[in-house]
Amino acid sequence: MLEADKVFAGSIPENYDRHMVPLIFEAYAAETARRAVSFSPLAVLETAAGTGAVTRALAPKLSPGASYIVTDLNQPMLDYAASREGPDSRITWRQADALKLPFEDAAFDLVCCQFGAMFFPDRAAAYREAKRVLKPGGHFLFSVWDRIEENVFADDVTNALATIFPHDPPRFLARTPHGYHDKDLIRRDLEAAGFSDVTIDTRAEQSRASSPRVPAVAYCQGTLLRNEIEAREAGRLASATDYAESMIADRHGRGEIAAKIQAHIIVASV
């Protein structure tokens, strides 16, 4: 992962939430919320919350007496998430680094993190922190994307941009969001952090869009892929998005489209 792969700022938070969340995140957020409430947690910590897809799904399901601390390393993403959430005295919004959590030992029943672990520069450190702040019997619930070939629109966009920039193809999607998919490695990392009970469930969903334009804009302008495109040629973002749209249309059609997405959902217990 490059340092630039962590900078969610400018218009990216809004575009991310408007385009990416309904395209690929909402179904998994609902599943994360379902699994989270099955543990009946009263003290919940969410790390790498992004623009709050899980927060919006989980908060209504938590008990009235629960406390829910929602964190992200990137303040612009956290600010946007807070702006989308209605008033809720149970929720505390706090900027925090998952690798160095500002919380006491054994403070939470559940730590959850949807599609954030891929961005952690030191996953073992992040996992140790999750374990440190969990109470005995607590759970660490998180998800990561499977390899890019199992996530069709992301693969389509990556291949389209490789055609436009053959000498220096933008590889953000393959490198970071889809770069941490080896289940054996995930299990080893968790065990190295002190978790002894680890289950990994690979779950496929369908990514649906009203037109090929939606995934093209979502990936090219709503993720950090945007920075890579603009770094290669100023003013090329619009034409790159158009080309990605045309390649998706050629493969999937020009009306409503759907394609496979796939992720690993992991539960590690203390």
mmCIF file of C-alpha atoms in Angstrom:
data_model
loop_
_atom_site.group_PDB
_atom_site.id
_atom_site.type_symbol
_atom_site.label_atom_id
_atom_site.label_comp_id
_atom_site.label_asym_id
_atom_site.label_seq_id
_atom_site.Cartn_x
_atom_site.Cartn_y
_atom_site.Cartn_z
ATOM 1 C CA MET A 1 0.000 0.000 0.000
ATOM 2 C CA LEU A 2 1.212 3.486 -0.870
ATOM 3 C CA GLU A 3 0.957 6.450 1.487
ATOM 4 C CA ALA A 4 -1.469 8.102 -0.959
ATOM 5 C CA ASP A 5 -3.812 5.135 -0.524
ATOM 6 C CA LYS A 6 -4.894 6.554 2.850
ATOM 7 C CA VAL A 7 -5.829 10.127 1.874
ATOM 8 C CA PHE A 8 -9.624 10.372 1.641
ATOM 9 C CA ALA A 9 -10.239 14.089 1.276
ATOM 10 C CA GLY A 10 -11.725 16.743 -0.999
ATOM 11 C CA SER A 11 -14.785 15.500 -2.869
ATOM 12 C CA ILE A 12 -13.939 11.834 -2.319
ATOM 13 C CA PRO A 13 -16.016 11.327 0.885
ATOM 14 C CA GLU A 14 -19.208 12.621 -0.745
ATOM 15 C CA ASN A 15 -18.654 10.730 -4.004
ATOM 16 C CA TYR A 16 -17.697 7.611 -2.057
ATOM 17 C CA ASP A 17 -20.904 7.701 -0.043
ATOM 18 C CA ARG A 18 -23.123 8.642 -2.961
ATOM 19 C CA HIS A 19 -21.772 6.083 -5.413
ATOM 20 C CA MET A 20 -19.690 3.380 -3.721
ATOM 21 C CA VAL A 21 -21.869 2.702 -0.691
ATOM 22 C CA PRO A 22 -25.021 1.650 -2.585
ATOM 23 C CA LEU A 23 -22.967 -0.125 -5.245
ATOM 24 C CA ILE A 24 -20.921 -2.460 -3.036
ATOM 25 C CA PHE A 25 -21.115 -1.642 0.680
ATOM 26 C CA GLU A 26 -24.755 -1.622 1.751
ATOM 27 C CA ALA A 27 -25.375 -5.371 1.469
ATOM 28 C CA TYR A 28 -22.307 -6.161 3.553
ATOM 29 C CA ALA A 29 -23.169 -3.434 6.055
ATOM 30 C CA ALA A 30 -26.528 -5.100 6.635
ATOM 31 C CA GLU A 31 -24.809 -8.451 7.118
ATOM 32 C CA THR A 32 -22.251 -6.932 9.489
ATOM 33 C CA ALA A 33 -25.061 -5.383 11.537
ATOM 34 C CA ARG A 34 -26.928 -8.695 11.650
ATOM 35 C CA ARG A 35 -23.872 -10.543 12.914
ATOM 36 C CA ALA A 36 -22.954 -7.784 15.345
ATOM 37 C CA VAL A 37 -26.304 -7.787 17.137
ATOM 38 C CA SER A 38 -26.185 -11.584 17.445
ATOM 39 C CA PHE A 39 -23.477 -11.022 20.071
ATOM 40 C CA SER A 40 -25.784 -8.705 22.089
ATOM 41 C CA PRO A 41 -23.042 -6.124 22.680
ATOM 42 C CA LEU A 42 -23.510 -3.220 25.066
ATOM 43 C CA ALA A 43 -20.198 -1.479 24.317
ATOM 44 C CA VAL A 44 -19.301 -1.290 20.624
ATOM 45 C CA LEU A 45 -16.291 0.214 18.864
ATOM 46 C CA GLU A 46 -16.206 0.674 15.116
ATOM 47 C CA THR A 47 -12.860 1.394 13.464
ATOM 48 C CA ALA A 48 -12.252 2.684 9.923
ATOM 49 C CA ALA A 49 -15.928 3.589 9.739
ATOM 50 C CA GLY A 50 -15.603 5.544 6.496
ATOM 51 C CA THR A 51 -18.789 7.388 5.641
ATOM 52 C CA GLY A 52 -20.853 5.327 8.074
ATOM 53 C CA ALA A 53 -22.489 2.528 6.070
ATOM 54 C CA VAL A 54 -22.206 0.095 8.989
ATOM 55 C CA THR A 55 -23.051 2.773 11.532
ATOM 56 C CA ARG A 56 -26.363 3.508 9.806
ATOM 57 C CA ALA A 57 -27.181 -0.212 9.611
ATOM 58 C CA LEU A 58 -26.084 -1.153 13.130
ATOM 59 C CA ALA A 59 -27.135 1.753 15.347
ATOM 60 C CA PRO A 60 -30.922 1.148 15.030
ATOM 61 C CA LYS A 61 -30.418 -2.491 16.035
ATOM 62 C CA LEU A 62 -28.431 -1.867 19.219
ATOM 63 C CA SER A 63 -30.163 -1.835 22.587
ATOM 64 C CA PRO A 64 -31.241 1.515 24.069
ATOM 65 C CA GLY A 65 -28.573 1.190 26.758
ATOM 66 C CA ALA A 66 -25.691 0.471 24.395
ATOM 67 C CA SER A 67 -22.753 2.771 23.762
ATOM 68 C CA TYR A 68 -21.321 2.997 20.254
ATOM 69 C CA ILE A 69 -18.022 4.746 19.539
ATOM 70 C CA VAL A 70 -17.475 5.321 15.818
ATOM 71 C CA THR A 71 -13.956 6.124 14.648
ATOM 72 C CA ASP A 72 -11.939 6.687 11.506
ATOM 73 C CA LEU A 73 -8.400 7.863 10.817
ATOM 74 C CA ASN A 74 -9.658 10.344 8.222
ATOM 75 C CA GLN A 75 -11.551 13.250 9.749
ATOM 76 C CA PRO A 76 -13.279 14.229 6.455
ATOM 77 C CA MET A 77 -14.780 10.739 6.168
ATOM 78 C CA LEU A 78 -15.864 10.785 9.809
ATOM 79 C CA ASP A 79 -17.396 14.241 9.450
ATOM 80 C CA TYR A 80 -19.408 13.072 6.475
ATOM 81 C CA ALA A 81 -20.560 9.955 8.351
ATOM 82 C CA ALA A 82 -21.715 12.066 11.296
ATOM 83 C CA SER A 83 -23.612 14.388 8.960
ATOM 84 C CA ARG A 84 -25.589 11.423 7.615
ATOM 85 C CA GLU A 85 -26.591 10.094 11.040
ATOM 86 C CA GLY A 86 -29.513 11.483 12.956
ATOM 87 C CA PRO A 87 -29.211 12.517 16.617
ATOM 88 C CA ASP A 88 -28.366 9.507 18.779
ATOM 89 C CA SER A 89 -27.036 9.909 22.315
ATOM 90 C CA ARG A 90 -25.557 6.413 22.201
ATOM 91 C CA ILE A 91 -23.098 7.356 19.425
ATOM 92 C CA THR A 92 -19.773 9.104 19.971
ATOM 93 C CA TRP A 93 -17.790 10.184 16.913
ATOM 94 C CA ARG A 94 -14.010 10.231 17.381
ATOM 95 C CA GLN A 95 -10.994 10.464 15.111
ATOM 96 C CA ALA A 96 -8.701 7.551 15.970
ATOM 97 C CA ASP A 97 -5.962 5.411 14.501
ATOM 98 C CA ALA A 98 -6.849 1.706 14.589
ATOM 99 C CA LEU A 99 -3.164 0.953 15.157
ATOM 100 C CA LYS A 100 -3.081 3.018 18.359
ATOM 101 C CA LEU A 101 -6.539 3.161 19.876
ATOM 102 C CA PRO A 102 -7.115 5.815 22.574
ATOM 103 C CA PHE A 103 -9.172 3.505 24.773
ATOM 104 C CA GLU A 104 -8.582 1.497 27.930
ATOM 105 C CA ASP A 105 -7.989 -2.235 28.000
ATOM 106 C CA ALA A 106 -11.064 -4.489 27.991
ATOM 107 C CA ALA A 107 -13.463 -1.635 27.259
ATOM 108 C CA PHE A 108 -15.667 -3.150 24.548
ATOM 109 C CA ASP A 109 -17.809 -6.207 23.910
ATOM 110 C CA LEU A 110 -17.425 -5.863 20.146
ATOM 111 C CA VAL A 111 -14.971 -4.241 17.763
ATOM 112 C CA CYS A 112 -16.188 -4.085 14.167
ATOM 113 C CA CYS A 113 -14.517 -2.872 11.007
ATOM 114 C CA GLN A 114 -15.962 -3.125 7.509
ATOM 115 C CA PHE A 115 -13.420 -3.059 4.661
ATOM 116 C CA GLY A 116 -10.800 -1.131 6.597
ATOM 117 C CA ALA A 117 -8.144 -3.729 7.386
ATOM 118 C CA MET A 118 -6.771 -3.579 3.848
ATOM 119 C CA PHE A 119 -5.687 -0.001 4.536
ATOM 120 C CA PHE A 120 -3.860 -0.743 7.795
ATOM 121 C CA PRO A 121 -0.085 -0.344 7.278
ATOM 122 C CA ASP A 122 0.561 -2.769 10.168
ATOM 123 C CA ARG A 123 -2.322 -5.215 10.441
ATOM 124 C CA ALA A 124 -0.760 -7.177 13.292
ATOM 125 C CA ALA A 125 -0.604 -3.967 15.344
ATOM 126 C CA ALA A 126 -4.221 -3.149 14.520
ATOM 127 C CA TYR A 127 -5.315 -6.647 15.489
ATOM 128 C CA ARG A 128 -3.393 -6.483 18.758
ATOM 129 C CA GLU A 129 -5.136 -3.214 19.540
ATOM 130 C CA ALA A 130 -8.532 -4.723 18.778
ATOM 131 C CA LYS A 131 -7.763 -7.596 21.112
ATOM 132 C CA ARG A 132 -6.446 -5.262 23.819
ATOM 133 C CA VAL A 133 -9.637 -3.203 23.995
ATOM 134 C CA LEU A 134 -11.957 -6.225 23.931
ATOM 135 C CA LYS A 135 -13.399 -7.683 27.117
ATOM 136 C CA PRO A 136 -12.930 -11.394 27.816
ATOM 137 C CA GLY A 137 -15.421 -13.204 25.603
ATOM 138 C CA GLY A 138 -15.567 -10.248 23.199
ATOM 139 C CA HIS A 139 -15.539 -10.445 19.420
ATOM 140 C CA PHE A 140 -13.661 -8.756 16.594
ATOM 141 C CA LEU A 141 -15.902 -8.682 13.512
ATOM 142 C CA PHE A 142 -14.456 -7.384 10.268
ATOM 143 C CA SER A 143 -14.496 -7.838 6.507
ATOM 144 C CA VAL A 144 -12.074 -7.594 3.592
ATOM 145 C CA TRP A 145 -12.619 -7.863 -0.142
ATOM 146 C CA ASP A 146 -11.702 -11.045 -1.952
ATOM 147 C CA ARG A 147 -9.302 -10.887 -4.920
ATOM 148 C CA ILE A 148 -10.195 -8.386 -7.617
ATOM 149 C CA GLU A 149 -11.079 -11.081 -10.163
ATOM 150 C CA GLU A 150 -14.024 -12.025 -7.920
ATOM 151 C CA ASN A 151 -15.248 -8.407 -7.921
ATOM 152 C CA VAL A 152 -16.245 -7.845 -11.488
ATOM 153 C CA PHE A 153 -16.842 -4.098 -11.851
ATOM 154 C CA ALA A 154 -13.624 -3.274 -9.978
ATOM 155 C CA ASP A 155 -11.757 -5.612 -12.307
ATOM 156 C CA ASP A 156 -13.441 -4.087 -15.355
ATOM 157 C CA VAL A 157 -12.415 -0.569 -14.350
ATOM 158 C CA THR A 158 -8.843 -1.649 -13.578
ATOM 159 C CA ASN A 159 -8.533 -3.315 -16.972
ATOM 160 C CA ALA A 160 -10.004 -0.281 -18.730
ATOM 161 C CA LEU A 161 -7.477 2.057 -17.123
ATOM 162 C CA ALA A 162 -4.650 -0.300 -18.037
ATOM 163 C CA THR A 163 -5.635 0.259 -21.663
ATOM 164 C CA ILE A 164 -5.576 4.034 -21.282
ATOM 165 C CA PHE A 165 -2.314 4.110 -19.317
ATOM 166 C CA PRO A 166 -0.436 1.033 -20.622
ATOM 167 C CA HIS A 167 2.984 2.170 -19.405
ATOM 168 C CA ASP A 168 1.850 3.031 -15.862
ATOM 169 C CA PRO A 169 -1.562 1.483 -15.164
ATOM 170 C CA PRO A 170 -3.360 2.696 -12.027
ATOM 171 C CA ARG A 171 -3.439 -0.309 -9.697
ATOM 172 C CA PHE A 172 -5.015 1.117 -6.558
ATOM 173 C CA LEU A 173 -8.012 -1.218 -6.584
ATOM 174 C CA ALA A 174 -5.960 -4.385 -7.029
ATOM 175 C CA ARG A 175 -3.181 -3.201 -4.721
ATOM 176 C CA THR A 176 -5.148 -2.038 -1.693
ATOM 177 C CA PRO A 177 -8.905 -2.731 -1.489
ATOM 178 C CA HIS A 178 -8.402 -6.149 -3.098
ATOM 179 C CA GLY A 179 -4.844 -6.749 -1.953
ATOM 180 C CA TYR A 180 -5.512 -8.576 1.335
ATOM 181 C CA HIS A 181 -7.574 -11.596 0.397
ATOM 182 C CA ASP A 182 -5.425 -14.608 1.360
ATOM 183 C CA LYS A 183 -7.422 -16.392 4.064
ATOM 184 C CA ASP A 184 -4.414 -18.270 5.404
ATOM 185 C CA LEU A 185 -2.532 -14.988 5.795
ATOM 186 C CA ILE A 186 -5.500 -13.338 7.518
ATOM 187 C CA ARG A 187 -5.740 -16.238 9.953
ATOM 188 C CA ARG A 188 -1.993 -16.142 10.667
ATOM 189 C CA ASP A 189 -2.086 -12.396 11.278
ATOM 190 C CA LEU A 190 -4.927 -12.770 13.762
ATOM 191 C CA GLU A 191 -3.278 -15.660 15.559
ATOM 192 C CA ALA A 192 -0.042 -13.673 15.779
ATOM 193 C CA ALA A 193 -2.044 -10.905 17.469
ATOM 194 C CA GLY A 194 -3.317 -13.351 20.084
ATOM 195 C CA PHE A 195 -6.704 -14.418 18.730
ATOM 196 C CA SER A 196 -7.194 -18.169 19.032
ATOM 197 C CA ASP A 197 -10.713 -18.653 17.667
ATOM 198 C CA VAL A 198 -11.034 -17.399 14.078
ATOM 199 C CA THR A 199 -13.776 -18.097 11.538
ATOM 200 C CA ILE A 200 -13.707 -16.803 7.954
ATOM 201 C CA ASP A 201 -16.837 -16.832 5.802
ATOM 202 C CA THR A 202 -16.539 -16.025 2.092
ATOM 203 C CA ARG A 203 -19.735 -14.356 0.944
ATOM 204 C CA ALA A 204 -20.760 -13.372 -2.583
ATOM 205 C CA GLU A 205 -23.287 -10.623 -3.308
ATOM 206 C CA GLN A 206 -24.543 -8.833 -6.411
ATOM 207 C CA SER A 207 -23.465 -5.311 -7.249
ATOM 208 C CA ARG A 208 -26.343 -3.612 -9.070
ATOM 209 C CA ALA A 209 -26.441 -0.325 -10.932
ATOM 210 C CA SER A 210 -28.966 1.565 -13.017
ATOM 211 C CA SER A 211 -26.429 2.010 -15.824
ATOM 212 C CA PRO A 212 -22.733 1.386 -16.657
ATOM 213 C CA ARG A 213 -22.100 5.013 -15.733
ATOM 214 C CA VAL A 214 -22.676 4.288 -12.045
ATOM 215 C CA PRO A 215 -19.751 1.890 -11.404
ATOM 216 C CA ALA A 216 -17.479 3.917 -13.699
ATOM 217 C CA VAL A 217 -18.063 7.091 -11.671
ATOM 218 C CA ALA A 218 -18.056 5.196 -8.374
ATOM 219 C CA TYR A 219 -14.630 3.663 -8.839
ATOM 220 C CA CYS A 220 -12.927 6.410 -10.863
ATOM 221 C CA GLN A 221 -14.196 9.376 -8.839
ATOM 222 C CA GLY A 222 -15.405 7.953 -5.517
ATOM 223 C CA THR A 223 -12.241 6.117 -4.504
ATOM 224 C CA LEU A 224 -8.548 6.945 -4.278
ATOM 225 C CA LEU A 225 -8.242 5.656 -7.837
ATOM 226 C CA ARG A 226 -9.187 9.231 -8.712
ATOM 227 C CA ASN A 227 -5.865 10.476 -7.342
ATOM 228 C CA GLU A 228 -3.928 7.961 -9.427
ATOM 229 C CA ILE A 229 -5.720 8.950 -12.627
ATOM 230 C CA GLU A 230 -5.175 12.660 -12.036
ATOM 231 C CA ALA A 231 -1.523 12.087 -11.123
ATOM 232 C CA ARG A 232 -0.888 10.450 -14.484
ATOM 233 C CA GLU A 233 -2.455 13.124 -16.644
ATOM 234 C CA ALA A 234 -4.117 16.313 -15.446
ATOM 235 C CA GLY A 235 -7.600 16.760 -16.853
ATOM 236 C CA ARG A 236 -7.949 13.095 -17.831
ATOM 237 C CA LEU A 237 -10.397 12.069 -15.118
ATOM 238 C CA ALA A 238 -13.543 12.684 -17.188
ATOM 239 C CA SER A 239 -12.302 10.846 -20.275
ATOM 240 C CA ALA A 240 -10.971 7.969 -18.163
ATOM 241 C CA THR A 241 -14.367 7.653 -16.499
ATOM 242 C CA ASP A 242 -16.058 7.700 -19.907
ATOM 243 C CA TYR A 243 -13.768 4.954 -21.182
ATOM 244 C CA ALA A 244 -14.390 2.789 -18.139
ATOM 245 C CA GLU A 245 -18.118 3.284 -18.675
ATOM 246 C CA SER A 246 -17.846 2.178 -22.298
ATOM 247 C CA MET A 247 -15.931 -0.981 -21.375
ATOM 248 C CA ILE A 248 -18.474 -1.898 -18.693
ATOM 249 C CA ALA A 249 -21.296 -1.266 -21.176
ATOM 250 C CA ASP A 250 -19.657 -3.453 -23.812
ATOM 251 C CA ARG A 251 -19.432 -6.308 -21.333
ATOM 252 C CA HIS A 252 -22.636 -5.944 -19.312
ATOM 253 C CA GLY A 253 -25.056 -3.892 -21.400
ATOM 254 C CA ARG A 254 -26.235 -0.295 -21.430
ATOM 255 C CA GLY A 255 -29.263 -0.477 -19.164
ATOM 256 C CA GLU A 256 -29.494 -1.839 -15.636
ATOM 257 C CA ILE A 257 -26.517 -4.057 -14.889
ATOM 258 C CA ALA A 258 -25.396 -6.453 -12.177
ATOM 259 C CA ALA A 259 -22.185 -8.327 -11.415
ATOM 260 C CA LYS A 260 -20.593 -10.381 -8.678
ATOM 261 C CA ILE A 261 -18.835 -8.938 -5.655
ATOM 262 C CA GLN A 262 -17.218 -11.139 -3.023
ATOM 263 C CA ALA A 263 -15.727 -10.600 0.414
ATOM 264 C CA HIS A 264 -14.456 -12.449 3.476
ATOM 265 C CA ILE A 265 -16.296 -11.836 6.770
ATOM 266 C CA ILE A 266 -14.121 -12.687 9.755
ATOM 267 C CA VAL A 267 -14.970 -13.216 13.423
ATOM 268 C CA ALA A 268 -12.105 -13.501 15.890
ATOM 269 C CA SER A 269 -12.953 -14.185 19.513
ATOM 270 C CA VAL A 270 -11.050 -13.375 22.690
#
